[in-house]
Amino acid sequence: MNKNTQISVSQFVCLLLASRLATAMTASPAGGPAGFGSSMLVSMALQIPFLLLLFLPLWWFSRRTGRSGTVDDAYVLLGKPGGAAVAVLYGLLCLMIVHADLLRFQAFVSVALSPDMSRTVLCAALVIGVFFAASCGLQAIARAAGVAVVVLLAVFLFTFFSLLPDMKGIHFLSPLYDGAYPILEGALYELPRTMELAVVGMLLPYVRGNSSKGYAVWTVVLAAVLILMQATVTGELGDFAAQVRFPYYTAVTAADVGIIQRMDLMVIAVWLMVLFIKMAFYAMLYMSCAQRLFSKKRKLLYAFAGGGAVLLSGLLLAGTASRAAQETAFPFYFIITGLFVVALPLLLTLTDLLRERRALRAR
């Protein structure tokens, strides 16, 4: 990314929100916590302190380095080999997320739209569009995210209040009905789905304004929206939500409310919009890493290489990747979160402190 490329704090919030909600709209409870109903409402609220605690290493790193990005600072503190290794890890992470979303797209299309649609044509069209959008840069994607979030929130609110008369109060049991453990389990289970945490460090130099306050606003808004979605699912489906593949989509389609009989089409359209923005966002970050590693003049080559790898792996693995592997790889994503959100910022910050102390002793 060009150093002159910056986005506002509100665009930063919208970008992270659109990306996270693209996952939330098609999240599956398979293999997740047993208390998927009312206890998850409290679990979603617990996301606020958990996400804020996870941000502390990045906050310290940002204060210490003057809002330098993790990749940029790695080149300064760890040298060219260390910086290149960090850039490679970030690039692979971003491609992995785009790949996972392509698998998610195929799974949702087969369930919500039609299993007879050509996967190859659909996936190829999506990947080409995503990498073309990625080449437009961070500012264009952030502006699109701002529009998408407004539309998304409007759809969520309209859906909730439209379904409210159809919801059953008996579905809302006490969150502590099975004790406090399901609440904590649900909160921890949701954390690895918030992969946006892993790339916040890259974005720090490109946010115009106080990114820490923007992050705090994002955690609160995200928790509020997740609670709204969970309340919709719980009120409409109850315990049955734990048995279906896409609870939020099922809640909308199962509603017996005349005025929104085709609300599912609106939900699908909005989900496709935010999924496209999310994939373009991570594809853009991958291309930024590739430009740091190699020449900045070969953007088209990086797009072809990354897009081709994602498309090929997505088509090959879609039939063999199990539901559990795609949705419940909890330990794997938890390790990734710890590596990029906690370990890397702490390593860079401590390295900077050691360099400063050595410089002081040398004087």
Short mmCIF file of C-alpha atoms in Angstrom, two decimals:
data_model
loop_
_atom_site.label_atom_id
_atom_site.label_comp_id
_atom_site.label_asym_id
_atom_site.label_seq_id
_atom_site.Cartn_x
_atom_site.Cartn_y
_atom_site.Cartn_z
CA MET A 1 0.00 0.00 0.00
CA ASN A 2 1.17 3.50 -0.78
CA LYS A 3 2.14 5.55 2.27
CA ASN A 4 -0.14 8.34 1.06
CA THR A 5 -3.12 5.97 1.06
CA GLN A 6 -5.15 6.55 4.20
CA ILE A 7 -8.70 5.91 5.31
CA SER A 8 -10.74 7.60 8.02
CA VAL A 9 -11.46 6.01 11.38
CA SER A 10 -15.11 5.51 10.40
CA GLN A 11 -14.03 3.71 7.21
CA PHE A 12 -11.66 1.59 9.29
CA VAL A 13 -14.57 0.59 11.55
CA CYS A 14 -16.84 -0.17 8.59
CA LEU A 15 -14.15 -2.24 6.88
CA LEU A 16 -13.61 -4.42 9.94
CA LEU A 17 -17.35 -4.65 10.59
CA ALA A 18 -18.23 -5.69 7.03
CA SER A 19 -15.50 -8.31 7.08
CA ARG A 20 -16.57 -9.83 10.42
CA LEU A 21 -20.29 -9.83 9.61
CA ALA A 22 -19.65 -11.64 6.33
CA THR A 23 -18.55 -14.55 8.51
CA ALA A 24 -21.29 -14.12 11.11
CA MET A 25 -24.11 -14.31 8.57
CA THR A 26 -23.13 -17.83 7.52
CA ALA A 27 -21.53 -19.07 10.74
CA SER A 28 -22.41 -22.62 11.67
CA PRO A 29 -22.95 -23.92 15.21
CA ALA A 30 -21.63 -27.34 14.19
CA GLY A 31 -19.19 -28.57 16.78
CA GLY A 32 -19.63 -25.40 18.79
CA PRO A 33 -20.85 -24.82 22.34
CA ALA A 34 -23.89 -26.70 23.50
CA GLY A 35 -25.52 -23.58 24.87
CA PHE A 36 -26.26 -21.97 21.52
CA GLY A 37 -29.43 -20.14 22.62
CA SER A 38 -29.82 -17.39 25.19
CA SER A 39 -26.39 -17.98 26.70
CA MET A 40 -24.85 -16.87 23.41
CA LEU A 41 -26.44 -13.44 23.86
CA VAL A 42 -24.19 -12.93 26.89
CA SER A 43 -21.29 -14.59 25.08
CA MET A 44 -21.56 -12.00 22.32
CA ALA A 45 -21.46 -9.20 24.90
CA LEU A 46 -18.28 -10.74 26.35
CA GLN A 47 -16.64 -10.18 22.98
CA ILE A 48 -16.14 -6.53 23.96
CA PRO A 49 -13.71 -7.07 26.89
CA PHE A 50 -12.06 -10.05 25.19
CA LEU A 51 -11.37 -8.14 21.97
CA LEU A 52 -10.13 -5.12 23.92
CA LEU A 53 -7.75 -7.29 25.94
CA LEU A 54 -6.42 -8.88 22.76
CA PHE A 55 -5.75 -5.42 21.36
CA LEU A 56 -3.43 -4.44 24.22
CA PRO A 57 -0.22 -5.82 22.59
CA LEU A 58 -1.06 -3.97 19.37
CA TRP A 59 -1.89 -0.81 21.33
CA TRP A 60 1.45 -0.97 23.12
CA PHE A 61 3.21 -1.62 19.82
CA SER A 62 1.41 1.33 18.21
CA ARG A 63 2.31 3.70 21.06
CA ARG A 64 5.89 2.49 21.11
CA THR A 65 6.55 2.72 17.36
CA GLY A 66 4.49 5.80 16.50
CA ARG A 67 1.74 3.87 14.70
CA SER A 68 4.11 2.01 12.43
CA GLY A 69 2.71 -1.09 10.75
CA THR A 70 3.83 -4.54 11.86
CA VAL A 71 5.25 -5.40 8.42
CA ASP A 72 7.03 -2.05 8.07
CA ASP A 73 8.46 -2.26 11.57
CA ALA A 74 9.58 -5.86 11.09
CA TYR A 75 11.85 -4.73 8.25
CA VAL A 76 13.37 -2.06 10.52
CA LEU A 77 13.76 -4.14 13.69
CA LEU A 78 14.38 -7.65 12.32
CA GLY A 79 16.24 -6.74 9.16
CA LYS A 80 15.36 -7.68 5.61
CA PRO A 81 15.18 -11.46 6.25
CA GLY A 82 12.96 -11.00 9.31
CA GLY A 83 10.76 -8.45 7.59
CA ALA A 84 10.40 -10.67 4.53
CA ALA A 85 9.41 -13.61 6.74
CA VAL A 86 6.70 -11.51 8.40
CA ALA A 87 5.44 -10.31 5.00
CA VAL A 88 5.31 -13.92 3.76
CA LEU A 89 3.31 -15.00 6.82
CA TYR A 90 0.83 -12.15 6.37
CA GLY A 91 0.49 -12.86 2.65
CA LEU A 92 -0.20 -16.54 3.26
CA LEU A 93 -2.68 -15.67 6.02
CA CYS A 94 -4.62 -13.35 3.71
CA LEU A 95 -4.72 -15.94 0.92
CA MET A 96 -5.88 -18.56 3.43
CA ILE A 97 -8.77 -16.31 4.51
CA VAL A 98 -9.78 -15.64 0.89
CA HIS A 99 -9.62 -19.40 0.24
CA ALA A 100 -11.77 -20.15 3.30
CA ASP A 101 -14.35 -17.60 2.16
CA LEU A 102 -14.44 -19.17 -1.30
CA LEU A 103 -15.24 -22.52 0.35
CA ARG A 104 -17.90 -20.76 2.44
CA PHE A 105 -19.37 -19.23 -0.73
CA GLN A 106 -19.61 -22.62 -2.42
CA ALA A 107 -21.22 -24.24 0.61
CA PHE A 108 -23.79 -21.47 1.02
CA VAL A 109 -24.66 -21.39 -2.68
CA SER A 110 -25.27 -25.14 -2.71
CA VAL A 111 -27.65 -24.82 0.25
CA ALA A 112 -29.33 -21.45 -0.28
CA LEU A 113 -29.41 -21.11 -4.05
CA SER A 114 -29.05 -24.19 -6.21
CA PRO A 115 -26.75 -27.23 -6.09
CA ASP A 116 -27.02 -27.47 -9.88
CA MET A 117 -25.20 -24.18 -10.51
CA SER A 118 -21.75 -24.49 -12.06
CA ARG A 119 -19.25 -24.12 -9.22
CA THR A 120 -16.39 -23.46 -11.62
CA VAL A 121 -18.10 -20.55 -13.37
CA LEU A 122 -19.39 -18.99 -10.15
CA CYS A 123 -16.07 -19.28 -8.32
CA ALA A 124 -14.06 -18.04 -11.28
CA ALA A 125 -16.32 -15.00 -11.65
CA LEU A 126 -16.08 -14.25 -7.93
CA VAL A 127 -12.28 -14.60 -7.77
CA ILE A 128 -11.73 -12.45 -10.88
CA GLY A 129 -14.01 -9.75 -9.48
CA VAL A 130 -12.36 -9.91 -6.05
CA PHE A 131 -8.81 -9.49 -7.32
CA PHE A 132 -9.85 -6.76 -9.73
CA ALA A 133 -11.46 -4.89 -6.81
CA ALA A 134 -8.31 -5.52 -4.74
CA SER A 135 -6.24 -3.76 -7.40
CA CYS A 136 -8.37 -0.62 -6.88
CA GLY A 137 -6.75 -0.10 -3.50
CA LEU A 138 -7.63 0.31 0.16
CA GLN A 139 -9.57 3.56 -0.16
CA ALA A 140 -11.99 2.20 -2.78
CA ILE A 141 -12.65 -0.95 -0.72
CA ALA A 142 -13.14 1.10 2.46
CA ARG A 143 -15.68 3.38 0.74
CA ALA A 144 -17.59 0.34 -0.49
CA ALA A 145 -17.51 -1.10 3.03
CA GLY A 146 -19.08 2.08 4.39
CA VAL A 147 -22.05 1.77 2.03
CA ALA A 148 -22.34 -1.97 2.65
CA VAL A 149 -22.44 -1.58 6.44
CA VAL A 150 -25.28 0.97 6.26
CA VAL A 151 -27.31 -1.37 4.06
CA LEU A 152 -26.43 -4.36 6.22
CA LEU A 153 -27.50 -2.73 9.48
CA ALA A 154 -30.75 -1.55 7.88
CA VAL A 155 -31.51 -5.12 6.75
CA PHE A 156 -30.70 -6.56 10.19
CA LEU A 157 -32.94 -4.07 11.98
CA PHE A 158 -35.79 -4.46 9.50
CA THR A 159 -35.57 -8.25 9.72
CA PHE A 160 -35.53 -8.25 13.52
CA PHE A 161 -38.54 -5.98 13.96
CA SER A 162 -40.45 -7.75 11.19
CA LEU A 163 -39.86 -11.13 12.84
CA LEU A 164 -40.48 -9.85 16.37
CA PRO A 165 -44.21 -10.73 16.42
CA ASP A 166 -43.36 -14.24 15.24
CA MET A 167 -40.73 -14.89 17.91
CA LYS A 168 -41.53 -17.09 20.90
CA GLY A 169 -40.63 -15.91 24.38
CA ILE A 170 -40.23 -19.50 25.55
CA HIS A 171 -37.07 -19.74 23.44
CA PHE A 172 -35.36 -17.13 25.61
CA LEU A 173 -34.37 -19.20 28.63
CA SER A 174 -32.17 -17.84 31.39
CA PRO A 175 -28.61 -17.43 30.09
CA LEU A 176 -27.43 -19.15 33.28
CA TYR A 177 -29.81 -22.10 32.84
CA ASP A 178 -26.84 -24.45 32.27
CA GLY A 179 -24.42 -22.44 34.38
CA ALA A 180 -21.72 -19.96 33.43
CA TYR A 181 -19.54 -22.38 31.50
CA PRO A 182 -21.56 -22.30 28.22
CA ILE A 183 -21.35 -18.49 28.24
CA LEU A 184 -17.57 -18.50 28.52
CA GLU A 185 -17.29 -21.35 26.03
CA GLY A 186 -19.43 -19.49 23.52
CA ALA A 187 -17.36 -16.31 23.87
CA LEU A 188 -14.09 -18.17 23.34
CA TYR A 189 -15.58 -20.10 20.43
CA GLU A 190 -16.45 -16.88 18.62
CA LEU A 191 -13.05 -15.23 19.03
CA PRO A 192 -11.15 -17.17 16.32
CA ARG A 193 -13.86 -16.20 13.83
CA THR A 194 -12.73 -12.59 14.27
CA MET A 195 -9.71 -12.95 12.00
CA GLU A 196 -9.76 -9.19 11.40
CA LEU A 197 -7.66 -8.95 14.57
CA ALA A 198 -4.76 -10.56 12.76
CA VAL A 199 -4.43 -7.81 10.14
CA VAL A 200 -5.16 -4.72 12.24
CA GLY A 201 -1.43 -4.34 12.82
CA MET A 202 -0.85 -3.94 9.08
CA LEU A 203 -3.49 -1.20 8.84
CA LEU A 204 -2.27 1.06 11.65
CA PRO A 205 -0.23 3.47 9.45
CA TYR A 206 -3.07 3.78 6.95
CA VAL A 207 -5.77 4.97 9.36
CA ARG A 208 -6.15 8.74 9.51
CA GLY A 209 -7.02 9.47 13.12
CA ASN A 210 -7.08 7.50 16.36
CA SER A 211 -7.17 3.86 15.30
CA SER A 212 -7.35 2.69 18.93
CA LYS A 213 -10.64 4.55 19.47
CA GLY A 214 -11.88 3.22 16.15
CA TYR A 215 -11.05 -0.31 17.27
CA ALA A 216 -12.94 0.22 20.54
CA VAL A 217 -15.99 1.52 18.64
CA TRP A 218 -15.81 -1.50 16.35
CA THR A 219 -15.87 -3.94 19.27
CA VAL A 220 -18.98 -2.32 20.75
CA VAL A 221 -20.86 -2.06 17.45
CA LEU A 222 -19.87 -5.60 16.51
CA ALA A 223 -21.11 -7.02 19.81
CA ALA A 224 -24.41 -5.12 19.46
CA VAL A 225 -24.98 -6.45 15.93
CA LEU A 226 -24.05 -10.01 16.90
CA ILE A 227 -26.49 -9.83 19.82
CA LEU A 228 -29.21 -8.60 17.44
CA MET A 229 -28.51 -11.49 15.05
CA GLN A 230 -28.42 -14.03 17.87
CA ALA A 231 -31.69 -12.70 19.29
CA THR A 232 -33.29 -13.10 15.86
CA VAL A 233 -32.05 -16.69 15.58
CA THR A 234 -32.98 -17.65 19.14
CA GLY A 235 -36.42 -16.07 19.05
CA GLU A 236 -37.31 -17.66 15.73
CA LEU A 237 -35.65 -21.10 15.93
CA GLY A 238 -34.94 -21.78 19.59
CA ASP A 239 -32.91 -24.96 20.20
CA PHE A 240 -33.41 -25.98 16.58
CA ALA A 241 -30.76 -23.39 15.62
CA ALA A 242 -28.04 -25.77 16.82
CA GLN A 243 -29.16 -28.36 14.23
CA VAL A 244 -29.07 -26.26 11.05
CA ARG A 245 -26.14 -25.27 8.85
CA PHE A 246 -26.85 -21.53 8.53
CA PRO A 247 -28.99 -20.42 11.50
CA TYR A 248 -29.50 -16.77 10.55
CA TYR A 249 -30.50 -17.56 6.99
CA THR A 250 -32.77 -20.37 8.21
CA ALA A 251 -34.45 -18.04 10.72
CA VAL A 252 -35.31 -15.62 7.94
CA THR A 253 -36.59 -18.29 5.55
CA ALA A 254 -38.55 -20.08 8.28
CA ALA A 255 -40.45 -16.96 9.29
CA ASP A 256 -44.19 -17.06 8.70
CA VAL A 257 -44.59 -13.33 8.14
CA GLY A 258 -46.40 -12.28 4.98
CA ILE A 259 -44.62 -9.01 4.35
CA ILE A 260 -41.16 -10.63 4.22
CA GLN A 261 -41.77 -13.92 2.46
CA ARG A 262 -38.83 -13.16 0.18
CA MET A 263 -36.60 -11.51 2.75
CA ASP A 264 -34.18 -14.38 2.20
CA LEU A 265 -33.28 -12.92 -1.19
CA MET A 266 -32.38 -9.61 0.44
CA VAL A 267 -30.25 -11.39 3.04
CA ILE A 268 -28.44 -13.33 0.33
CA ALA A 269 -27.79 -10.16 -1.68
CA VAL A 270 -26.42 -8.31 1.35
CA TRP A 271 -24.27 -11.27 2.36
CA LEU A 272 -22.78 -11.54 -1.14
CA MET A 273 -21.97 -7.83 -1.01
CA VAL A 274 -20.08 -7.97 2.30
CA LEU A 275 -18.42 -11.28 1.38
CA PHE A 276 -17.10 -9.70 -1.82
CA ILE A 277 -15.76 -6.72 0.12
CA LYS A 278 -14.13 -8.96 2.69
CA MET A 279 -12.41 -11.11 0.07
CA ALA A 280 -11.25 -8.01 -1.85
CA PHE A 281 -9.89 -6.53 1.39
CA TYR A 282 -7.74 -9.57 2.17
CA ALA A 283 -6.72 -9.97 -1.47
CA MET A 284 -5.53 -6.36 -1.42
CA LEU A 285 -3.48 -7.02 1.74
CA TYR A 286 -1.94 -10.10 0.10
CA MET A 287 -0.95 -8.04 -2.95
CA SER A 288 0.54 -5.40 -0.66
CA CYS A 289 2.73 -8.07 0.98
CA ALA A 290 3.76 -9.41 -2.43
CA GLN A 291 4.79 -5.90 -3.48
CA ARG A 292 6.92 -5.57 -0.35
CA LEU A 293 8.65 -8.85 -1.13
CA PHE A 294 9.13 -8.34 -4.85
CA SER A 295 8.70 -5.56 -7.38
CA LYS A 296 5.90 -3.01 -7.01
CA LYS A 297 5.40 -2.98 -10.77
CA ARG A 298 4.03 -6.52 -11.07
CA LYS A 299 0.62 -6.10 -9.47
CA LEU A 300 -1.12 -7.97 -12.32
CA LEU A 301 1.23 -10.92 -11.90
CA TYR A 302 0.55 -11.10 -8.15
CA ALA A 303 -3.21 -10.94 -8.80
CA PHE A 304 -2.99 -13.81 -11.29
CA ALA A 305 -0.80 -15.89 -8.98
CA GLY A 306 -2.90 -15.33 -5.86
CA GLY A 307 -6.24 -15.59 -7.64
CA GLY A 308 -5.18 -18.73 -9.49
CA ALA A 309 -3.97 -20.40 -6.29
CA VAL A 310 -7.19 -19.53 -4.45
CA LEU A 311 -9.45 -20.67 -7.30
CA LEU A 312 -7.62 -23.93 -7.90
CA SER A 313 -7.44 -24.87 -4.22
CA GLY A 314 -11.04 -23.80 -3.68
CA LEU A 315 -12.33 -26.00 -6.48
CA LEU A 316 -10.18 -28.97 -5.52
CA LEU A 317 -10.91 -28.89 -1.80
CA ALA A 318 -14.60 -27.97 -1.89
CA GLY A 319 -15.66 -31.56 -2.29
CA THR A 320 -13.30 -32.99 0.31
CA ALA A 321 -13.27 -30.23 2.94
CA SER A 322 -15.70 -31.42 5.57
CA ARG A 323 -18.18 -29.23 7.35
CA ALA A 324 -16.23 -29.57 10.57
CA ALA A 325 -12.94 -28.69 8.89
CA GLN A 326 -14.35 -25.47 7.44
CA GLU A 327 -16.37 -24.26 10.41
CA THR A 328 -14.86 -25.66 13.58
CA ALA A 329 -11.07 -25.60 13.16
CA PHE A 330 -10.96 -23.86 16.53
CA PRO A 331 -7.39 -24.71 17.65
CA PHE A 332 -5.88 -23.74 14.28
CA TYR A 333 -7.54 -20.32 14.11
CA PHE A 334 -6.90 -19.70 17.80
CA ILE A 335 -3.16 -20.29 17.26
CA ILE A 336 -3.17 -17.92 14.28
CA THR A 337 -4.91 -15.26 16.35
CA GLY A 338 -2.35 -15.62 19.12
CA LEU A 339 0.56 -15.49 16.67
CA PHE A 340 -0.46 -12.33 14.78
CA VAL A 341 -2.34 -10.48 17.52
CA VAL A 342 -0.23 -11.20 20.57
CA ALA A 343 3.14 -12.79 19.77
CA LEU A 344 4.21 -10.65 16.79
CA PRO A 345 3.41 -7.21 18.30
CA LEU A 346 5.08 -8.21 21.58
CA LEU A 347 8.16 -9.49 19.74
CA LEU A 348 8.51 -6.25 17.78
CA THR A 349 7.89 -4.06 20.83
CA LEU A 350 10.37 -5.92 23.02
CA THR A 351 12.95 -5.87 20.22
CA ASP A 352 12.53 -2.10 19.97
CA LEU A 353 12.98 -1.76 23.74
CA LEU A 354 16.16 -3.83 23.67
CA ARG A 355 17.57 -1.74 20.83
CA GLU A 356 16.84 1.43 22.77
CA ARG A 357 18.53 0.12 25.92
CA ARG A 358 21.60 -0.95 23.97
CA ALA A 359 21.80 2.49 22.38
CA LEU A 360 21.60 4.15 25.80
CA ARG A 361 24.35 1.92 27.18
CA ALA A 362 26.55 2.66 24.18
CA ARG A 363 26.34 6.37 24.99
#
